[in-house]
PDB file of C-alpha atoms in Angstrom:
ATOM      1  CA  MET E   1      90.780 123.906  95.162  1.00  0.00           C
ATOM      2  CA  SER E   2      92.633 121.505  97.175  1.00  0.00           C
ATOM      3  CA  GLY E   3      95.738 119.850  96.163  1.00  0.00           C
ATOM      4  CA  PHE E   4      95.292 116.123  95.716  1.00  0.00           C
ATOM      5  CA  SER E   5      98.677 113.601  96.113  1.00  0.00           C
ATOM      6  CA  GLN E   6      98.364 110.299  94.071  1.00  0.00           C
ATOM      7  CA  ALA E   7     100.312 107.692  95.759  1.00  0.00           C
ATOM      8  CA  THR E   8     103.024 105.940  93.309  1.00  0.00           C
ATOM      9  CA  THR E   9     104.265 102.827  92.696  1.00  0.00           C
ATOM     10  CA  ILE E  10     107.729 101.847  92.917  1.00  0.00           C
ATOM     11  CA  VAL E  11     109.059  98.787  91.753  1.00  0.00           C
ATOM     12  CA  VAL E  12     112.168  97.628  93.324  1.00  0.00           C
ATOM     13  CA  ASP E  13     114.328  95.805  90.866  1.00  0.00           C
ATOM     14  CA  ASP E  14     118.039  95.531  92.676  1.00  0.00           C
ATOM     15  CA  PRO E  15     118.644  92.269  94.420  1.00  0.00           C
ATOM     16  CA  ASN E  16     120.694  94.107  96.768  1.00  0.00           C
ATOM     17  CA  VAL E  17     119.974  96.784  98.995  1.00  0.00           C
ATOM     18  CA  GLU E  18     122.658  99.306  98.720  1.00  0.00           C
ATOM     19  CA  ILE E  19     122.272 102.513  98.240  1.00  0.00           C
ATOM     20  CA  SER E  20     124.026 103.906  94.666  1.00  0.00           C
ATOM     21  CA  ASN E  21     123.379 105.412  91.502  1.00  0.00           C
ATOM     22  CA  ASN E  22     123.665 102.282  89.782  1.00  0.00           C
ATOM     23  CA  GLY E  23     120.294 102.373  87.363  1.00  0.00           C
ATOM     24  CA  LEU E  24     118.518  99.711  89.741  1.00  0.00           C
ATOM     25  CA  CYS E  25     115.917 101.043  92.363  1.00  0.00           C
ATOM     26  CA  SER E  26     116.879  99.122  95.492  1.00  0.00           C
ATOM     27  CA  LEU E  27     114.454  98.513  98.634  1.00  0.00           C
ATOM     28  CA  ALA E  28     116.523 100.544 100.864  1.00  0.00           C
ATOM     29  CA  GLU E  29     116.184 103.546  98.137  1.00  0.00           C
ATOM     30  CA  ALA E  30     112.399 102.524  97.564  1.00  0.00           C
ATOM     31  CA  ILE E  31     111.674 103.137 101.453  1.00  0.00           C
ATOM     32  CA  ILE E  32     113.641 106.393 101.958  1.00  0.00           C
ATOM     33  CA  HIS E  33     111.787 107.831  98.609  1.00  0.00           C
ATOM     34  CA  ALA E  34     108.466 106.377  99.780  1.00  0.00           C
ATOM     35  CA  ASN E  35     108.930 108.014 103.500  1.00  0.00           C
ATOM     36  CA  ASP E  36     110.275 111.533 102.091  1.00  0.00           C
ATOM     37  CA  ASP E  37     108.179 112.186  99.165  1.00  0.00           C
ATOM     38  CA  ALA E  38     111.292 113.254  97.228  1.00  0.00           C
ATOM     39  CA  VAL E  39     114.204 112.231  94.783  1.00  0.00           C
ATOM     40  CA  THR E  40     116.974 111.339  96.631  1.00  0.00           C
ATOM     41  CA  GLN E  41     118.220 109.049  94.358  1.00  0.00           C
ATOM     42  CA  GLN E  42     117.868 108.554  90.565  1.00  0.00           C
ATOM     43  CA  ASP E  43     117.100 105.165  90.290  1.00  0.00           C
ATOM     44  CA  CYS E  44     113.324 105.309  91.754  1.00  0.00           C
ATOM     45  CA  PRO E  45     110.683 107.438  91.130  1.00  0.00           C
ATOM     46  CA  VAL E  46     109.688 110.144  93.540  1.00  0.00           C
ATOM     47  CA  GLY E  47     107.203 109.039  96.381  1.00  0.00           C
ATOM     48  CA  SER E  48     103.681 110.821  96.733  1.00  0.00           C
ATOM     49  CA  GLY E  49     101.610 110.065  99.211  1.00  0.00           C
ATOM     50  CA  ALA E  50     100.784 106.323 100.395  1.00  0.00           C
ATOM     51  CA  ASP E  51     103.094 104.600  98.055  1.00  0.00           C
ATOM     52  CA  THR E  52     103.305 100.932  97.005  1.00  0.00           C
ATOM     53  CA  ILE E  53     106.453  99.302  97.127  1.00  0.00           C
ATOM     54  CA  GLU E  54     106.394  96.049  94.310  1.00  0.00           C
ATOM     55  CA  LEU E  55     109.396  93.847  94.468  1.00  0.00           C
ATOM     56  CA  SER E  56     110.279  92.353  91.075  1.00  0.00           C
ATOM     57  CA  THR E  57     113.053  90.280  92.806  1.00  0.00           C
ATOM     58  CA  ASP E  58     114.349  88.717  95.975  1.00  0.00           C
ATOM     59  CA  VAL E  59     116.202  91.004  97.824  1.00  0.00           C
ATOM     60  CA  THR E  60     118.971  89.882 100.347  1.00  0.00           C
ATOM     61  CA  LEU E  61     120.422  92.592 102.403  1.00  0.00           C
ATOM     62  CA  SER E  62     124.518  91.648 103.412  1.00  0.00           C
ATOM     63  CA  THR E  63     125.133  93.989 105.443  1.00  0.00           C
ATOM     64  CA  ASP E  64     123.364  96.353 107.604  1.00  0.00           C
ATOM     65  CA  LEU E  65     123.413 100.034 105.912  1.00  0.00           C
ATOM     66  CA  TYR E  66     122.818 102.314 108.713  1.00  0.00           C
ATOM     67  CA  VAL E  67     124.279 103.773 112.181  1.00  0.00           C
ATOM     68  CA  PRO E  68     123.020 101.328 114.400  1.00  0.00           C
ATOM     69  CA  ASP E  69     120.034 103.498 116.497  1.00  0.00           C
ATOM     70  CA  PRO E  70     121.258 103.989 120.099  1.00  0.00           C
ATOM     71  CA  THR E  71     117.884 103.094 121.268  1.00  0.00           C
ATOM     72  CA  TYR E  72     116.391  99.785 118.695  1.00  0.00           C
ATOM     73  CA  GLY E  73     120.125  99.096 117.739  1.00  0.00           C
ATOM     74  CA  ARG E  74     120.571  97.558 113.576  1.00  0.00           C
ATOM     75  CA  THR E  75     118.416  97.425 110.497  1.00  0.00           C
ATOM     76  CA  GLY E  76     118.946  96.281 107.178  1.00  0.00           C
ATOM     77  CA  THR E  77     116.648  98.908 105.943  1.00  0.00           C
ATOM     78  CA  PRO E  78     115.842 102.051 106.788  1.00  0.00           C
ATOM     79  CA  ILE E  79     113.135 102.801 109.458  1.00  0.00           C
ATOM     80  CA  ILE E  80     109.539 103.184 108.103  1.00  0.00           C
ATOM     81  CA  THR E  81     108.161 106.211 108.873  1.00  0.00           C
ATOM     82  CA  SER E  82     104.880 106.430 106.356  1.00  0.00           C
ATOM     83  CA  GLU E  83     102.315 104.859 104.991  1.00  0.00           C
ATOM     84  CA  ILE E  84     103.744 102.047 102.939  1.00  0.00           C
ATOM     85  CA  ILE E  85     102.530  98.804 101.044  1.00  0.00           C
ATOM     86  CA  ILE E  86     104.996  96.336 100.247  1.00  0.00           C
ATOM     87  CA  ASN E  87     104.122  93.577  97.401  1.00  0.00           C
ATOM     88  CA  GLY E  88     106.410  90.919  97.528  1.00  0.00           C
ATOM     89  CA  MET E  89     104.905  89.556  94.551  1.00  0.00           C
ATOM     90  CA  GLY E  90     105.871  85.431  95.853  1.00  0.00           C
ATOM     91  CA  HIS E  91     109.696  87.144  96.350  1.00  0.00           C
ATOM     92  CA  SER E  92     111.681  87.403 100.059  1.00  0.00           C
ATOM     93  CA  ILE E  93     113.492  90.005 102.102  1.00  0.00           C
ATOM     94  CA  LYS E  94     116.413  88.070 104.014  1.00  0.00           C
ATOM     95  CA  ARG E  95     119.756  88.149 105.388  1.00  0.00           C
ATOM     96  CA  SER E  96     122.065  85.701 103.505  1.00  0.00           C
ATOM     97  CA  THR E  97     122.687  83.113 106.620  1.00  0.00           C
ATOM     98  CA  VAL E  98     120.666  82.025 109.690  1.00  0.00           C
ATOM     99  CA  CYS E  99     121.922  83.508 112.659  1.00  0.00           C
ATOM    100  CA  ILE E 100     122.894  82.263 116.140  1.00  0.00           C
ATOM    101  CA  PRO E 101     121.855  85.276 118.652  1.00  0.00           C
ATOM    102  CA  ASP E 102     124.291  85.516 121.624  1.00  0.00           C
ATOM    103  CA  GLY E 103     123.754  88.244 123.373  1.00  0.00           C
ATOM    104  CA  THR E 104     125.909  90.579 121.451  1.00  0.00           C
ATOM    105  CA  GLU E 105     125.303  92.642 118.631  1.00  0.00           C
ATOM    106  CA  ASP E 106     127.900  92.228 115.922  1.00  0.00           C
ATOM    107  CA  THR E 107     127.962  94.065 112.301  1.00  0.00           C
ATOM    108  CA  GLY E 108     126.162  91.165 110.406  1.00  0.00           C
ATOM    109  CA  ASP E 109     123.348  90.898 112.928  1.00  0.00           C
ATOM    110  CA  PHE E 110     120.297  92.977 112.277  1.00  0.00           C
ATOM    111  CA  ARG E 111     116.423  92.725 111.539  1.00  0.00           C
ATOM    112  CA  LEU E 112     115.437  93.127 108.263  1.00  0.00           C
ATOM    113  CA  LEU E 113     112.333  95.799 108.702  1.00  0.00           C
ATOM    114  CA  ARG E 114     111.731  98.429 111.367  1.00  0.00           C
ATOM    115  CA  ASN E 115     108.282 100.662 111.402  1.00  0.00           C
ATOM    116  CA  GLY E 116     108.657 103.507 113.571  1.00  0.00           C
ATOM    117  CA  ALA E 117     106.297 106.418 114.439  1.00  0.00           C
ATOM    118  CA  GLY E 118     104.212 107.411 111.770  1.00  0.00           C
ATOM    119  CA  GLY E 119     105.037 104.236 110.466  1.00  0.00           C
ATOM    120  CA  HIS E 120     101.508 102.027 108.566  1.00  0.00           C
ATOM    121  CA  LEU E 121     103.313  99.288 107.182  1.00  0.00           C
ATOM    122  CA  THR E 122     101.267  96.877 105.036  1.00  0.00           C
ATOM    123  CA  LEU E 123     103.266  93.854 103.639  1.00  0.00           C
ATOM    124  CA  ASN E 124     101.291  91.036 101.205  1.00  0.00           C
ATOM    125  CA  ASN E 125     102.929  88.144  99.662  1.00  0.00           C
ATOM    126  CA  VAL E 126     106.217  88.184 100.519  1.00  0.00           C
ATOM    127  CA  THR E 127     108.957  85.655 102.504  1.00  0.00           C
ATOM    128  CA  LEU E 128     110.629  87.587 105.236  1.00  0.00           C
ATOM    129  CA  GLU E 129     114.008  85.318 106.589  1.00  0.00           C
ATOM    130  CA  ASN E 130     116.861  84.905 108.737  1.00  0.00           C
ATOM    131  CA  GLY E 131     115.959  88.164 110.303  1.00  0.00           C
ATOM    132  CA  CYS E 132     118.498  88.523 113.541  1.00  0.00           C
ATOM    133  CA  ALA E 133     117.713  91.033 116.246  1.00  0.00           C
ATOM    134  CA  ASP E 134     120.894  90.191 118.694  1.00  0.00           C
ATOM    135  CA  GLY E 135     122.009  92.548 121.641  1.00  0.00           C
ATOM    136  CA  VAL E 136     120.368  93.195 124.865  1.00  0.00           C
ATOM    137  CA  GLY E 137     117.102  95.216 125.312  1.00  0.00           C
ATOM    138  CA  LEU E 138     115.195  96.335 122.265  1.00  0.00           C
ATOM    139  CA  PHE E 139     118.182  95.901 119.950  1.00  0.00           C
ATOM    140  CA  ALA E 140     117.400  91.794 120.593  1.00  0.00           C
ATOM    141  CA  ALA E 141     113.689  92.108 119.922  1.00  0.00           C
ATOM    142  CA  GLY E 142     112.380  91.151 116.361  1.00  0.00           C
ATOM    143  CA  GLY E 143     114.013  89.426 114.014  1.00  0.00           C
ATOM    144  CA  ALA E 144     112.145  90.291 110.829  1.00  0.00           C
ATOM    145  CA  ILE E 145     110.108  93.049 112.116  1.00  0.00           C
ATOM    146  CA  LEU E 146     110.025  95.802 114.840  1.00  0.00           C
ATOM    147  CA  ASN E 147     106.407  97.435 115.338  1.00  0.00           C
ATOM    148  CA  HIS E 148     107.054 100.382 117.754  1.00  0.00           C
ATOM    149  CA  SER E 149     105.982 103.993 118.646  1.00  0.00           C
ATOM    150  CA  GLY E 150     102.385 103.747 117.796  1.00  0.00           C
ATOM    151  CA  ALA E 151     103.259 102.291 114.206  1.00  0.00           C
ATOM    152  CA  SER E 152     100.387  99.919 112.835  1.00  0.00           C
ATOM    153  CA  LEU E 153     101.492  96.517 110.867  1.00  0.00           C
ATOM    154  CA  THR E 154      99.500  94.497 108.536  1.00  0.00           C
ATOM    155  CA  LEU E 155     100.895  91.594 107.547  1.00  0.00           C
ATOM    156  CA  THR E 156      98.984  89.024 104.910  1.00  0.00           C
ATOM    157  CA  ASN E 157      99.596  86.118 102.342  1.00  0.00           C
ATOM    158  CA  SER E 158     103.576  85.886 103.519  1.00  0.00           C
ATOM    159  CA  ILE E 159     105.747  83.149 104.985  1.00  0.00           C
ATOM    160  CA  ILE E 160     108.213  84.470 108.056  1.00  0.00           C
ATOM    161  CA  LYS E 161     110.457  81.689 108.555  1.00  0.00           C
ATOM    162  CA  SER E 162     114.038  81.390 110.676  1.00  0.00           C
ATOM    163  CA  ASN E 163     114.037  84.452 111.984  1.00  0.00           C
ATOM    164  CA  ARG E 164     115.870  84.922 115.266  1.00  0.00           C
ATOM    165  CA  SER E 165     115.794  87.283 118.445  1.00  0.00           C
ATOM    166  CA  TYR E 166     118.155  86.826 121.497  1.00  0.00           C
ATOM    167  CA  ASP E 167     115.443  88.710 123.362  1.00  0.00           C
ATOM    168  CA  SER E 168     111.682  88.813 122.463  1.00  0.00           C
ATOM    169  CA  GLY E 169     109.642  87.981 118.886  1.00  0.00           C
ATOM    170  CA  GLY E 170     111.851  85.868 116.588  1.00  0.00           C
ATOM    171  CA  ALA E 171     109.720  87.187 113.745  1.00  0.00           C
ATOM    172  CA  ILE E 172     107.978  90.136 115.208  1.00  0.00           C
ATOM    173  CA  PHE E 173     108.261  92.320 118.181  1.00  0.00           C
ATOM    174  CA  ASN E 174     105.226  94.631 118.740  1.00  0.00           C
ATOM    175  CA  THR E 175     105.353  96.937 121.278  1.00  0.00           C
ATOM    176  CA  GLU E 176     102.965 100.888 122.378  1.00  0.00           C
ATOM    177  CA  SER E 177     101.951  99.981 118.797  1.00  0.00           C
ATOM    178  CA  SER E 178      99.081  97.783 116.968  1.00  0.00           C
ATOM    179  CA  ILE E 179      98.831  94.747 114.277  1.00  0.00           C
ATOM    180  CA  LEU E 180      96.065  95.254 112.388  1.00  0.00           C
ATOM    181  CA  ASN E 181      95.638  92.008 110.924  1.00  0.00           C
ATOM    182  CA  LEU E 182      97.609  88.573 110.228  1.00  0.00           C
ATOM    183  CA  SER E 183      96.183  86.906 107.914  1.00  0.00           C
ATOM    184  CA  THR E 184      97.164  83.454 105.815  1.00  0.00           C
ATOM    185  CA  ASN E 185     100.599  83.679 107.240  1.00  0.00           C
ATOM    186  CA  LYS E 186     103.183  80.886 108.007  1.00  0.00           C
ATOM    187  CA  PHE E 187     105.428  80.807 110.662  1.00  0.00           C
ATOM    188  CA  ILE E 188     108.084  78.585 110.292  1.00  0.00           C
ATOM    189  CA  ASP E 189     111.074  78.009 112.580  1.00  0.00           C
ATOM    190  CA  ASN E 190     111.694  81.411 113.970  1.00  0.00           C
ATOM    191  CA  ILE E 191     113.289  80.822 117.885  1.00  0.00           C
ATOM    192  CA  ALA E 192     113.445  83.912 120.481  1.00  0.00           C
ATOM    193  CA  VAL E 193     115.808  83.121 122.939  1.00  0.00           C
ATOM    194  CA  ASP E 194     113.622  84.594 125.649  1.00  0.00           C
ATOM    195  CA  SER E 195     109.744  84.824 124.726  1.00  0.00           C
ATOM    196  CA  GLY E 196     107.721  84.992 121.687  1.00  0.00           C
ATOM    197  CA  GLY E 197     109.390  82.368 119.499  1.00  0.00           C
ATOM    198  CA  ALA E 198     107.165  83.753 116.702  1.00  0.00           C
ATOM    199  CA  ILE E 199     105.722  86.836 118.181  1.00  0.00           C
ATOM    200  CA  ALA E 200     105.991  88.919 121.215  1.00  0.00           C
ATOM    201  CA  ASN E 201     102.928  91.237 122.009  1.00  0.00           C
ATOM    202  CA  GLU E 202     103.743  93.167 125.266  1.00  0.00           C
ATOM    203  CA  LYS E 203     103.527  97.041 126.884  1.00  0.00           C
ATOM    204  CA  LEU E 204      99.872  97.775 125.805  1.00  0.00           C
ATOM    205  CA  ALA E 205     100.375  96.832 122.213  1.00  0.00           C
ATOM    206  CA  THR E 206      97.246  95.372 120.557  1.00  0.00           C
ATOM    207  CA  ILE E 207      96.475  92.680 118.106  1.00  0.00           C
ATOM    208  CA  ASP E 208      93.236  92.701 116.332  1.00  0.00           C
ATOM    209  CA  LEU E 209      93.170  89.852 114.349  1.00  0.00           C
ATOM    210  CA  ILE E 210      95.440  86.477 113.539  1.00  0.00           C
ATOM    211  CA  ASP E 211      93.084  84.200 111.536  1.00  0.00           C
ATOM    212  CA  LYS E 212      94.023  81.711 108.435  1.00  0.00           C
ATOM    213  CA  SER E 213      97.511  81.334 109.986  1.00  0.00           C
ATOM    214  CA  GLU E 214     100.202  78.414 110.534  1.00  0.00           C
ATOM    215  CA  PHE E 215     102.484  78.374 113.279  1.00  0.00           C
ATOM    216  CA  ILE E 216     105.071  75.471 112.588  1.00  0.00           C
ATOM    217  CA  GLU E 217     108.142  74.604 114.732  1.00  0.00           C
ATOM    218  CA  ASN E 218     108.758  78.027 116.576  1.00  0.00           C
ATOM    219  CA  GLN E 219     110.937  77.735 119.926  1.00  0.00           C
ATOM    220  CA  ALA E 220     111.259  80.322 122.448  1.00  0.00           C
ATOM    221  CA  THR E 221     111.715  80.100 126.768  1.00  0.00           C
ATOM    222  CA  TYR E 222     108.423  81.379 127.185  1.00  0.00           C
ATOM    223  CA  GLY E 223     105.806  81.417 124.672  1.00  0.00           C
ATOM    224  CA  GLY E 224     107.087  78.737 121.385  1.00  0.00           C
ATOM    225  CA  ALA E 225     104.854  80.681 118.784  1.00  0.00           C
ATOM    226  CA  ILE E 226     103.051  83.521 120.692  1.00  0.00           C
ATOM    227  CA  ILE E 227     103.600  85.557 124.267  1.00  0.00           C
ATOM    228  CA  ASN E 228     101.094  88.194 125.256  1.00  0.00           C
ATOM    229  CA  VAL E 229     102.339  89.797 128.020  1.00  0.00           C
ATOM    230  CA  ASN E 230     102.347  93.181 129.968  1.00  0.00           C
ATOM    231  CA  GLY E 231      99.162  94.584 129.029  1.00  0.00           C
ATOM    232  CA  GLY E 232      98.867  93.269 125.625  1.00  0.00           C
ATOM    233  CA  VAL E 233      95.718  92.757 123.724  1.00  0.00           C
ATOM    234  CA  ILE E 234      95.041  90.112 121.210  1.00  0.00           C
ATOM    235  CA  ASN E 235      91.432  90.739 120.356  1.00  0.00           C
ATOM    236  CA  SER E 236      91.086  87.338 118.591  1.00  0.00           C
ATOM    237  CA  ILE E 237      92.760  84.236 116.957  1.00  0.00           C
ATOM    238  CA  LYS E 238      90.584  81.908 114.866  1.00  0.00           C
ATOM    239  CA  ARG E 239      91.085  79.184 111.798  1.00  0.00           C
ATOM    240  CA  SER E 240      94.627  78.818 112.951  1.00  0.00           C
ATOM    241  CA  THR E 241      96.974  76.067 113.794  1.00  0.00           C
ATOM    242  CA  PHE E 242     100.238  75.861 116.050  1.00  0.00           C
ATOM    243  CA  SER E 243     101.739  72.887 115.741  1.00  0.00           C
ATOM    244  CA  ASN E 244     105.424  71.294 117.061  1.00  0.00           C
ATOM    245  CA  ASN E 245     106.011  74.806 118.556  1.00  0.00           C
ATOM    246  CA  ALA E 246     108.325  74.370 122.288  1.00  0.00           C
ATOM    247  CA  SER E 247     108.859  76.354 125.120  1.00  0.00           C
ATOM    248  CA  THR E 248     110.936  75.296 128.284  1.00  0.00           C
ATOM    249  CA  GLY E 249     109.186  77.886 130.048  1.00  0.00           C
ATOM    250  CA  GLY E 250     105.824  77.814 129.731  1.00  0.00           C
ATOM    251  CA  GLY E 251     103.074  77.956 126.958  1.00  0.00           C
ATOM    252  CA  GLY E 252     104.512  75.840 124.236  1.00  0.00           C
ATOM    253  CA  ALA E 253     101.971  77.368 121.501  1.00  0.00           C
ATOM    254  CA  ILE E 254     100.659  80.336 123.937  1.00  0.00           C
ATOM    255  CA  ASN E 255     101.888  82.164 126.641  1.00  0.00           C
ATOM    256  CA  ASN E 256      99.479  84.685 127.729  1.00  0.00           C
ATOM    257  CA  THR E 257     100.459  86.709 130.891  1.00  0.00           C
ATOM    258  CA  SER E 258      99.006  89.544 132.705  1.00  0.00           C
ATOM    259  CA  ALA E 259      97.408  90.426 129.068  1.00  0.00           C
ATOM    260  CA  ASP E 260      93.770  90.001 127.315  1.00  0.00           C
ATOM    261  CA  LEU E 261      93.377  87.284 124.455  1.00  0.00           C
ATOM    262  CA  SER E 262      90.122  85.878 122.255  1.00  0.00           C
ATOM    263  CA  ALA E 263      90.772  82.635 120.550  1.00  0.00           C
ATOM    264  CA  ALA E 264      88.320  80.263 119.121  1.00  0.00           C
ATOM    265  CA  ASN E 265      88.584  77.673 116.213  1.00  0.00           C
ATOM    266  CA  ILE E 266      92.241  76.825 116.681  1.00  0.00           C
ATOM    267  CA  GLY E 267      94.102  74.065 116.248  1.00  0.00           C
ATOM    268  CA  THR E 268      97.090  72.788 118.533  1.00  0.00           C
ATOM    269  CA  ILE E 269      99.532  69.533 117.139  1.00  0.00           C
ATOM    270  CA  GLU E 270     102.251  68.266 119.641  1.00  0.00           C
ATOM    271  CA  ASN E 271     103.296  71.946 121.026  1.00  0.00           C
ATOM    272  CA  LEU E 272     105.783  71.317 123.752  1.00  0.00           C
TER     273      LEU E 272
END
């Protein structure tokens, strides 16, 4: 008889993200347990297979806990390398303050989440706020989420607001990976200094579906809300609205350059 692994639900009840034996399960500890399927800290149950992390509190990331990755820079939580569902239950994951990216990665500058090789991340009913990707190159990509190296991402019923990046993807940067579903989300006041105020999709990355989502007051030099470039593919944008997004270099709502995009039944209002 083959073995059977039953997924675990890990409840986060620590409003901070530190790793310590304090009797509370933090988001960092929950991700580590879900990735490793092993007991690393005593405060969270051990993961098993495709685990679900549920937030019972808002989570504030006050500092980055990890040595900056030499390729991807700083992230306020451990890299996701397994199949994980994060149910926000209406709570938030955020940095404490909005940042002003200046091309220099300082200690307090970090994105919220990184989904890397082996990662299959689903986020539902969560607010992602005040992420900050600063520096140069991939250090400065994806203020809220960096999705890379063949990872897959699903994001639904969520609010993504006030995230910043110095390069691309004020909220989400998707490169050589896939986003399966972005539905019923609100992207508000996300800014990339270069491109893709809310979302940057590039280097053969794919987005299968953007549906019933709102893009409001996002900004970038190119692609105020979305940039799709360098072989990126967006298979479907539908039943979504773009309002008051702005770019100074082209594509107040969407910039599609050397890439494939299909859109139907979308509304645009005063994008610049």
